[in-house]
PDB file of C-alpha atoms in Angstrom:
ATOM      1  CA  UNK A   1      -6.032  36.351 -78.817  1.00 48.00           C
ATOM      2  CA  UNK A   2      -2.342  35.022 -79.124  1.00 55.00           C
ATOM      3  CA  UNK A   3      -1.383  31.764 -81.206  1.00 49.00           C
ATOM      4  CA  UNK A   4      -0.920  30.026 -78.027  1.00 55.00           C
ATOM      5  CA  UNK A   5      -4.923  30.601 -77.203  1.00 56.00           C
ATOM      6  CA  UNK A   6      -6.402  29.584 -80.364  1.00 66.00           C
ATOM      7  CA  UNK A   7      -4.241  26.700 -81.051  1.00 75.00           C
ATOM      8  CA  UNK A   8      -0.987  25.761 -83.189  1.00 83.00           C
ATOM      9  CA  UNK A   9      -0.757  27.246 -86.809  1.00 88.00           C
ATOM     10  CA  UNK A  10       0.035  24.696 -89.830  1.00 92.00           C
ATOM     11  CA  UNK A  11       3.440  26.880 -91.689  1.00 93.00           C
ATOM     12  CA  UNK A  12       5.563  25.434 -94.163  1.00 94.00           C
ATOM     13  CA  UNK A  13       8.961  27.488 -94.874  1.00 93.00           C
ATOM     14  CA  UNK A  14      10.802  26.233 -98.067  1.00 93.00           C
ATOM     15  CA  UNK A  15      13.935  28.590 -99.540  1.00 93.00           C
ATOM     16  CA  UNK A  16      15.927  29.404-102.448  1.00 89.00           C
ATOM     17  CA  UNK A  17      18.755  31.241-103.290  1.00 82.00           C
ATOM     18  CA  UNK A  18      21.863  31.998-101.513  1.00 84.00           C
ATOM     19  CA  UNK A  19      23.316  31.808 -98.205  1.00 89.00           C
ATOM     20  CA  UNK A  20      21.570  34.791 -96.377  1.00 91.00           C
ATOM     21  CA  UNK A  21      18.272  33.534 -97.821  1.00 90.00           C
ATOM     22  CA  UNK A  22      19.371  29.856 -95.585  1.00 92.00           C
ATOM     23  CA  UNK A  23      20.135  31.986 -92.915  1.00 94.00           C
ATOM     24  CA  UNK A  24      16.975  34.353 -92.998  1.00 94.00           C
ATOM     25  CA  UNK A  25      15.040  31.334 -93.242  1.00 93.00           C
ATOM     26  CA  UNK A  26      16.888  29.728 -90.412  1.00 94.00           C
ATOM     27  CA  UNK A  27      15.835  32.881 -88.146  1.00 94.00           C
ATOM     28  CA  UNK A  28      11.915  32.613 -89.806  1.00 90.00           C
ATOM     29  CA  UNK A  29      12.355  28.962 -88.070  1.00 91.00           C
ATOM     30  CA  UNK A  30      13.940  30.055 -84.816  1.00 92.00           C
ATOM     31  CA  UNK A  31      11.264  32.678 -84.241  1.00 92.00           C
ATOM     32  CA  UNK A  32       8.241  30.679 -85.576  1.00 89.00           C
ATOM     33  CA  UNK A  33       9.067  28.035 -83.356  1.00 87.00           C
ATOM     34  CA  UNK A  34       9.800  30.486 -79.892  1.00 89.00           C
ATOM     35  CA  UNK A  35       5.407  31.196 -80.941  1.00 87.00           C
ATOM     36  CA  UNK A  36       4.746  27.447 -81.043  1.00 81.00           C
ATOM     37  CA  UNK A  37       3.501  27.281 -84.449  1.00 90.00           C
ATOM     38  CA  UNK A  38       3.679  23.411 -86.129  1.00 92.00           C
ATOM     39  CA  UNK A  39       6.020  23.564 -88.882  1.00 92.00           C
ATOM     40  CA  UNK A  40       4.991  20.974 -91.502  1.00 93.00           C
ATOM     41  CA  UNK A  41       6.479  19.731 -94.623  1.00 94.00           C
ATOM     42  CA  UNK A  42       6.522  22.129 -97.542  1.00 90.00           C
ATOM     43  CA  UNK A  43       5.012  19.462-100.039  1.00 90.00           C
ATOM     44  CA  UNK A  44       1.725  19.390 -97.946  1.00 87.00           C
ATOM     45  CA  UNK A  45      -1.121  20.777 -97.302  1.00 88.00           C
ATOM     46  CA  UNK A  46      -0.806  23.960 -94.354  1.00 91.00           C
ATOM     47  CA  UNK A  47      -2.060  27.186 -93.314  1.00 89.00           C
ATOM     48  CA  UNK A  48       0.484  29.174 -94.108  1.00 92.00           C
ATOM     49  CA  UNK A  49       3.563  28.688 -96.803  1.00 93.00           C
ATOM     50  CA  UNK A  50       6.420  30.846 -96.231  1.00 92.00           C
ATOM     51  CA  UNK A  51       8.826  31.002 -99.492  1.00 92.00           C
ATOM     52  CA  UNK A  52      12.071  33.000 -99.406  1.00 92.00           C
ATOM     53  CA  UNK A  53      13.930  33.460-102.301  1.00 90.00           C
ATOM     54  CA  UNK A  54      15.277  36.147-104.616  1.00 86.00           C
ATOM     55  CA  UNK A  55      15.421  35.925-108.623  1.00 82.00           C
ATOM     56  CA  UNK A  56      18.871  36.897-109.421  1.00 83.00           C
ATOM     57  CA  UNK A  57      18.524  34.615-113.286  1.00 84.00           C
ATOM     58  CA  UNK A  58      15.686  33.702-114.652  1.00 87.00           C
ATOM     59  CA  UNK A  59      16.238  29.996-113.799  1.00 88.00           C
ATOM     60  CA  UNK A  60      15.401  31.274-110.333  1.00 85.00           C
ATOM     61  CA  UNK A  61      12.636  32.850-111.028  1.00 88.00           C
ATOM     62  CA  UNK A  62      11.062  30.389-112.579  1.00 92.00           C
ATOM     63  CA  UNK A  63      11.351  28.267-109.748  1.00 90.00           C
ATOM     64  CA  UNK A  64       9.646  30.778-107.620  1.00 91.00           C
ATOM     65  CA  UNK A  65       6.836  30.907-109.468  1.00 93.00           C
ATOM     66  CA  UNK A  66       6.561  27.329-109.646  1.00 93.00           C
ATOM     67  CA  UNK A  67       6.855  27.009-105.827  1.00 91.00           C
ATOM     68  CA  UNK A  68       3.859  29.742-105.485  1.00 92.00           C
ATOM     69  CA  UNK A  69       1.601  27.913-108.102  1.00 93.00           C
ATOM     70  CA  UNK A  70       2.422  24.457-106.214  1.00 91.00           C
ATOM     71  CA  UNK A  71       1.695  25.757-102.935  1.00 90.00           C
ATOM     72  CA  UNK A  72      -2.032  27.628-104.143  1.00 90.00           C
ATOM     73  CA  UNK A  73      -3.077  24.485-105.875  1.00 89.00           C
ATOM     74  CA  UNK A  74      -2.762  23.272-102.469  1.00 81.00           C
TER      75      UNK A  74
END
């Protein structure tokens, strides 16, 4: 059964980091919305929560993990 069958999927994409993570997350966007998924507002509640990033300091990882414990709370 494809996407388009059972309905639109909720995702939320929210990134960090550096310029290829904004433009990996600008092709997540591109492709997610070819499938006809609903993107939604990261700060909500979704299906699916897509976080790119990469922990270069420990400033960004802590970020990341706050972003992950944000979005399971959810």
């Amino acid at each position: 059964m494809t996407l388009k069958e059972q309905g639109k999927k909720k995702i939320a994409v929210t990134t960090l980091g550096c310029k290829v993570n904004q433009f990996e997350s600008a092709a997540f966007l591109s492709e997610l919305t070819a499938r006809e998924v609903e993107l939604v507002p990261f700060s909500g509640p979704t299906e699916v929560y897509i976080i790119n990033t990469c922990v270069v300091t420990a400033r960004a990882g802590a970020q990341s993990r706050q972003l992950i414990r944000e979005a399971l709370q959810r």
